[in-house]
Amino acid sequence: MTASNVTASNVKPVLIIGGSGVVGRRAVKALRDLHPELPVRIGARDMTKAAALAKDIGHAEAVRVDLERDDLGLAPDAAFSAVVVLLKDDSLRSMKYAQDHRLPYVSFSDFAFDIGPAVGRYIQRPKDSAVLLLGNFLGGTAALSALHFAREFKKVHAIYLSGIFDEEDVGGPAASGDMVRLQKSVPSPLILEDGKFIWASSEEDATRTFQGVDGTSWKGHAYPLLDVATLAASTGASTVRLDMAVRSASQRAPGKGPGHELIIEIEGELPDGTTARVRHALVDGDVHSGLSGRGVALAVERLLGLRGGAPVAPGLYSPEGLLDPAYVVERLRHWGTVVGRA
Ligand SMILES: NC(=O)c1ccc[n+]([C@@H]2O[C@H](COP(=O)([O-])OP(=O)(O)OC[C@H]3O[C@@H](n4cnc5c(N)ncnc54)[C@H](OP(=O)(O)O)[C@@H]3O)[C@@H](O)[C@H]2O)c1
């Protein structure tokens, strides 16, 4: 199919495994908002929960998924346009299924140290599927916003991303399982400092103090997310890091529920040859899964060729290589995220 004949109503359903979870239901609702006609299949184990969501969003059905089976427990004649997996599939059977059916595949739960098996599987069959590694912070929206703001620079030297989570914002059981996995297996975060990638083992390297939008000072801790690697590659910056702090309920502004705040600081050379450091912020009234789910929806829209060009050809992709940063920021604003200089 070319860009001209792909429409939301003539593509096969998108299979979103984990589509009924904390991120998943936000992702399917954002996708429904973008494309009211797009058929969606919500893959899960609890059919009652998935079917209720399917009914709520329309043009959707719940499908039972069994990640212990090579056919994922799906009917032999099941046909999809993409496979999106919003949980850690340790077996990668879902990726093999996508490759066997030559479908785009989105992985969402891989830390920077986690991508080896998926990259290995991609390398064996590079012509079968467009594989998007979307383990990036906030479903790629953080990196894409940073790329958007980096455009005012002739040369980018450093990017500092800082996330502020509310203490209640822990995601669902799958997300908690991933944090346990992170703490047990590879506790050191990845940072790029002065051109060198470091798995920061000392407390000094792994922490950074930053200021929130209201001027509050936070001590953030770095995380091994893919953004460090992909933003380094896409901007040429020699320092990139991503640190997160947790805000207690008592530190929130009165009357406010849990939300999410992202500060993006960029240092570099402006077109006039001077150097500058700029600060931008994304402030969102939902838990971090809100921005993450919207990132998933924008990625699916692009992969299918529903916007921004023809359906994406087989290859290995990061969000920066796939999506238009200006469009992503515009959509986030449209969905209610406050984006601006901080
Ligand atoms: N890249 C990012 O920006 C980003 C951001 C946030 C979270 N994450 C990751 O996204 C994932 C989901 O987080 P969440 O907070 O949405 O977790 P969650 O609420 O527990 O959602 C998990 C979903 O997966 C389904 N599921 C779980 N195990 C399954 C299995 N074996 N087979 C089929 N379906 C299964 C669950 O439905 P059933 O119970 O019905 O099976 C549910 O719909 C986590 O891995 C988290 O680390 C990534």
XYZ file of C-alpha atoms and ligand atoms in Angstrom:
390
model
C 0.000 0.000 0.000
C 1.153 3.559 -0.646
C 0.345 6.615 1.431
C -2.437 7.501 -0.974
C -4.575 4.425 -0.429
C -4.032 3.704 3.282
C -6.910 4.824 5.436
C -7.887 3.901 8.954
C -10.973 2.120 7.664
C -9.213 -0.067 5.099
C -6.311 -1.394 7.186
C -6.527 -4.638 9.110
C -6.825 -4.378 12.901
C -3.859 -3.306 15.015
C -3.144 -5.932 17.663
C -2.248 -4.191 20.918
C -1.095 -6.788 23.425
C -1.419 -5.240 26.883
C -3.909 -2.739 25.464
C -6.085 -2.970 28.585
C -3.303 -1.995 31.016
C -2.520 1.379 32.572
C -0.553 2.548 29.525
C -2.491 0.377 27.096
C -5.890 1.891 27.663
C -4.416 5.359 27.303
C -2.691 4.279 24.081
C -5.862 2.835 22.533
C -7.893 5.889 23.515
C -5.302 8.215 21.941
C -5.277 6.036 18.835
C -9.063 6.139 18.707
C -8.920 9.920 19.001
C -6.481 10.085 16.068
C -8.372 7.565 13.936
C -12.023 6.943 14.860
C -12.358 4.181 12.236
C -9.157 2.245 12.879
C -9.934 -1.370 13.888
C -8.182 -2.411 17.093
C -7.749 -5.777 18.798
C -6.948 -5.596 22.490
C -4.788 -8.581 23.401
C -4.891 -9.669 27.046
C -5.678 -12.569 29.407
C -8.593 -11.007 31.296
C -11.275 -10.870 28.599
C -13.836 -9.067 30.772
C -11.568 -6.077 31.277
C -10.384 -6.025 27.650
C -13.926 -6.431 26.245
C -15.233 -3.548 28.368
C -12.530 -1.286 26.955
C -13.190 -2.539 23.416
C -16.851 -1.674 23.783
C -15.984 1.716 25.190
C -13.691 2.755 22.305
C -15.675 1.111 19.466
C -14.348 -0.605 16.291
C -12.472 -2.890 18.670
C -12.571 -6.428 20.040
C -10.831 -8.223 22.869
C -8.658 -11.197 21.910
C -7.133 -13.701 24.284
C -3.367 -13.832 23.892
C -1.180 -16.668 25.115
C 2.469 -15.687 25.038
C 3.443 -19.307 25.810
C 2.358 -20.364 22.318
C 4.090 -19.629 19.010
C 0.747 -18.704 17.439
C 0.022 -16.534 20.511
C -3.192 -18.538 20.841
C -4.704 -16.542 17.982
C -6.978 -17.986 15.302
C -5.058 -19.231 12.222
C -6.989 -16.828 10.008
C -6.462 -13.830 12.290
C -5.083 -10.910 10.283
C -3.508 -7.741 11.628
C -1.772 -4.619 10.358
C 0.715 -4.325 13.255
C 1.670 -5.956 16.551
C 2.237 -3.628 19.521
C 3.387 -5.177 22.796
C 2.863 -3.114 25.926
C 4.492 -5.522 28.377
C 7.819 -7.307 28.591
C 7.553 -10.401 26.386
C 10.614 -12.339 27.572
C 10.134 -15.008 24.924
C 9.851 -12.555 21.990
C 7.205 -14.885 20.544
C 5.160 -11.785 19.745
C 8.055 -10.420 17.656
C 8.467 -13.735 15.842
C 4.733 -13.732 15.155
C 5.032 -10.227 13.642
C 8.002 -11.287 11.491
C 6.242 -14.481 10.348
C 3.296 -12.345 9.214
C 5.539 -9.520 7.938
C 3.921 -6.977 10.224
C 5.361 -3.881 11.915
C 6.289 -4.586 15.533
C 6.556 -2.229 18.492
C 8.452 -3.231 21.621
C 7.784 -0.930 24.557
C 9.336 -2.402 27.672
C 13.024 -2.720 26.851
C 15.594 -0.806 28.856
C 18.870 0.103 27.141
C 20.475 -3.127 28.402
C 17.478 -5.192 27.286
C 17.449 -4.805 23.520
C 20.026 -7.487 22.607
C 17.527 -10.331 22.025
C 15.203 -8.172 19.887
C 18.126 -6.781 17.875
C 19.419 -10.335 17.399
C 16.043 -11.481 16.130
C 15.795 -8.446 13.834
C 19.292 -9.036 12.378
C 18.323 -12.560 11.319
C 15.282 -11.332 9.429
C 15.826 -7.657 8.546
C 13.442 -7.673 5.603
C 10.369 -9.036 7.363
C 9.142 -6.290 9.686
C 9.527 -2.674 10.665
C 10.703 -3.086 14.264
C 10.326 -0.043 16.483
C 12.205 -0.072 19.777
C 9.969 2.201 21.846
C 11.315 1.540 25.320
C 12.202 5.234 25.358
C 10.969 7.462 28.168
C 7.288 8.430 27.787
C 6.824 6.334 24.664
C 9.342 8.449 22.730
C 7.587 11.763 23.408
C 10.461 12.963 25.626
C 13.126 12.319 22.976
C 10.981 13.735 20.169
C 10.263 16.886 22.165
C 13.991 17.241 22.841
C 14.689 16.889 19.111
C 12.093 19.546 18.383
C 13.701 22.005 20.804
C 17.185 21.110 19.567
C 16.317 22.505 16.150
C 17.171 26.061 17.231
C 20.806 24.960 17.632
C 23.417 24.606 14.911
C 25.246 22.093 17.081
C 23.958 20.323 20.187
C 26.499 19.715 22.951
C 24.408 18.349 25.795
C 20.854 17.210 26.557
C 19.523 16.771 30.088
C 16.085 15.213 30.511
C 14.515 15.329 33.964
C 11.254 13.623 34.905
C 9.195 14.273 38.025
C 6.869 11.403 38.945
C 4.227 11.489 41.638
C 4.725 8.787 44.240
C 1.369 7.147 43.374
C 2.347 6.987 39.689
C 3.721 3.450 39.616
C 1.839 2.004 36.617
C 0.205 -1.430 36.663
C 1.569 -4.843 37.717
C 3.567 -5.201 34.476
C 5.327 -1.884 35.068
C 6.076 -2.756 38.713
C 7.474 -6.097 37.530
C 9.814 -4.236 35.193
C 11.097 -2.024 37.999
C 11.828 -5.112 40.104
C 13.636 -6.626 37.101
C 15.641 -3.404 36.714
C 16.645 -3.320 40.365
C 17.602 -7.002 40.431
C 19.492 -7.360 37.178
C 21.254 -4.190 36.081
C 21.083 -1.429 38.643
C 23.520 0.933 36.887
C 22.015 3.636 34.685
C 23.376 4.549 31.271
C 24.700 8.060 30.724
C 26.731 9.688 27.968
C 29.310 12.031 29.420
C 31.854 13.955 27.380
C 31.471 11.555 24.478
C 31.720 8.332 26.497
C 28.869 5.969 27.369
C 29.089 5.000 31.044
C 27.081 2.552 33.138
C 27.158 4.876 36.114
C 27.897 2.840 39.211
C 28.836 5.587 41.686
C 26.176 7.600 43.477
C 27.905 10.753 42.251
C 27.583 9.780 38.564
C 24.091 8.347 38.931
C 22.465 11.397 40.540
C 21.918 14.970 39.406
C 20.181 17.963 40.928
C 17.724 19.826 38.735
C 14.984 22.397 39.092
C 11.319 21.794 38.399
C 9.077 24.294 36.642
C 8.152 25.995 39.937
C 11.806 26.326 40.934
C 11.791 23.385 43.383
C 15.152 21.663 43.524
C 15.058 17.891 42.961
C 17.681 15.204 43.333
C 17.138 12.933 40.346
C 18.485 9.460 39.676
C 19.562 8.360 36.193
C 17.880 5.399 34.450
C 19.101 2.998 31.751
C 16.570 4.100 29.167
C 17.130 4.012 25.419
C 16.879 7.800 25.071
C 20.527 8.225 26.054
C 21.657 6.087 23.104
C 19.116 7.275 20.546
C 19.344 10.990 21.337
C 23.135 10.770 21.242
C 22.906 9.184 17.797
C 20.270 11.545 16.440
C 21.764 14.830 17.718
C 25.513 14.193 17.970
C 25.463 15.526 21.550
C 28.443 14.453 23.649
C 26.530 14.509 26.949
C 23.046 13.017 27.339
C 21.339 11.883 30.502
C 17.892 11.264 31.889
C 17.206 11.564 35.593
C 14.007 11.075 37.514
C 12.755 12.318 40.856
C 9.679 11.320 42.849
C 7.305 13.919 44.307
C 5.331 13.012 47.422
C 1.629 13.869 47.648
C 2.450 16.544 50.244
C 4.797 18.275 47.747
C 2.049 18.725 45.170
C 0.304 22.025 44.650
C -2.947 22.073 46.717
C -5.908 20.478 44.936
C -3.778 18.852 42.234
C -3.915 15.114 41.475
C -0.960 13.084 40.216
C 0.604 14.494 37.062
C 3.903 14.365 35.260
C 6.553 16.960 34.562
C 9.452 16.709 32.121
C 12.225 19.308 31.937
C 14.357 19.347 28.794
C 17.606 21.309 28.974
C 19.767 21.673 25.902
C 23.204 23.243 25.549
C 24.737 24.008 22.215
C 25.867 26.447 19.588
C 23.289 28.752 18.043
C 23.394 29.719 14.336
C 25.145 33.020 15.260
C 28.039 31.089 16.817
C 27.197 31.883 20.458
C 26.577 29.127 22.966
C 23.381 28.880 24.957
C 21.504 26.665 27.383
C 17.721 26.546 27.032
C 15.071 24.998 29.262
C 11.714 23.703 28.106
C 9.069 21.801 30.028
C 6.174 19.456 29.370
C 3.618 19.511 32.165
C 0.849 16.942 31.908
C -2.164 16.429 34.137
C -2.108 12.632 33.789
C 0.277 10.049 35.248
C 3.363 9.373 33.085
C 1.455 6.608 31.269
C -0.639 9.335 29.598
C 2.264 10.753 27.595
C 3.606 7.217 27.088
C 0.308 5.997 25.618
C 0.106 8.994 23.305
C 3.604 8.170 22.092
C 2.401 4.650 21.239
C -0.587 6.009 19.307
C 1.571 8.397 17.262
C 4.029 5.602 16.490
C 1.270 3.246 15.310
C -0.229 5.980 13.132
C 3.140 6.528 11.462
C 4.033 2.827 11.084
C 0.765 2.110 9.293
C 1.232 5.071 6.947
C -1.848 6.867 8.242
C 0.201 10.048 8.511
C 3.608 11.367 7.563
C 4.279 9.141 4.547
C 3.855 5.614 3.224
C 3.703 2.624 5.578
C 7.123 2.209 7.160
C 9.351 -0.290 5.346
C 11.051 -3.185 7.163
C 13.979 -1.972 9.253
C 15.039 -1.270 12.825
C 13.775 2.051 14.121
C 13.901 4.379 17.099
C 11.159 6.983 17.554
C 13.518 9.808 16.486
C 14.021 8.115 13.114
C 10.327 7.650 12.494
C 8.277 10.575 13.710
C 8.251 14.279 12.914
C 9.180 16.060 16.185
C 7.138 19.188 15.359
C 4.021 17.105 14.748
C 4.497 15.188 18.004
C 4.783 18.403 20.036
C 1.757 19.850 18.251
C -0.308 16.738 19.066
C 0.790 16.714 22.701
C -0.346 20.338 23.022
C -3.630 19.439 21.371
C -4.117 16.637 23.926
C -3.607 19.099 26.771
C 0.068 18.893 27.727
C 1.437 22.329 28.557
C 4.639 22.720 26.532
C 6.862 25.760 26.723
C 10.071 27.457 27.850
C 10.633 26.923 31.550
N 8.290 2.966 27.105
C 7.536 3.659 27.923
O 7.369 4.861 27.791
C 6.800 2.994 29.047
C 6.032 3.793 29.903
C 5.296 3.179 30.886
C 5.313 1.789 31.034
N 6.091 1.048 30.186
C 6.043 -0.409 30.250
O 4.785 -0.777 29.706
C 4.366 -2.012 30.268
C 2.929 -1.903 30.747
O 2.854 -1.083 31.886
P 1.424 -0.845 32.574
O 1.627 0.122 33.670
O 0.420 -0.560 31.532
O 1.164 -2.297 33.184
P -0.238 -3.063 33.396
O -1.302 -2.102 33.798
O 0.063 -4.209 34.289
O -0.638 -3.579 31.947
C -0.182 -4.800 31.417
C -1.131 -5.258 30.336
O -0.607 -6.430 29.738
C -1.560 -7.503 29.830
N -0.767 -8.693 30.113
C 0.078 -8.887 31.152
N 0.662 -10.096 31.052
C 0.162 -10.678 29.936
C 0.375 -11.928 29.297
N 1.213 -12.837 29.792
N -0.277 -12.188 28.148
C -1.126 -11.277 27.614
N -1.373 -10.071 28.184
C -0.739 -9.787 29.324
C -2.504 -7.114 30.956
O -3.810 -7.597 30.759
P -4.285 -8.986 31.439
O -4.009 -8.871 32.874
O -5.718 -9.075 31.033
O -3.472 -10.036 30.780
C -2.520 -5.585 30.802
O -3.423 -5.213 29.787
C 5.388 -2.335 31.348
O 6.309 -3.266 30.796
C 6.068 -1.005 31.628
O 7.376 -1.139 32.121
C 6.820 1.624 29.192
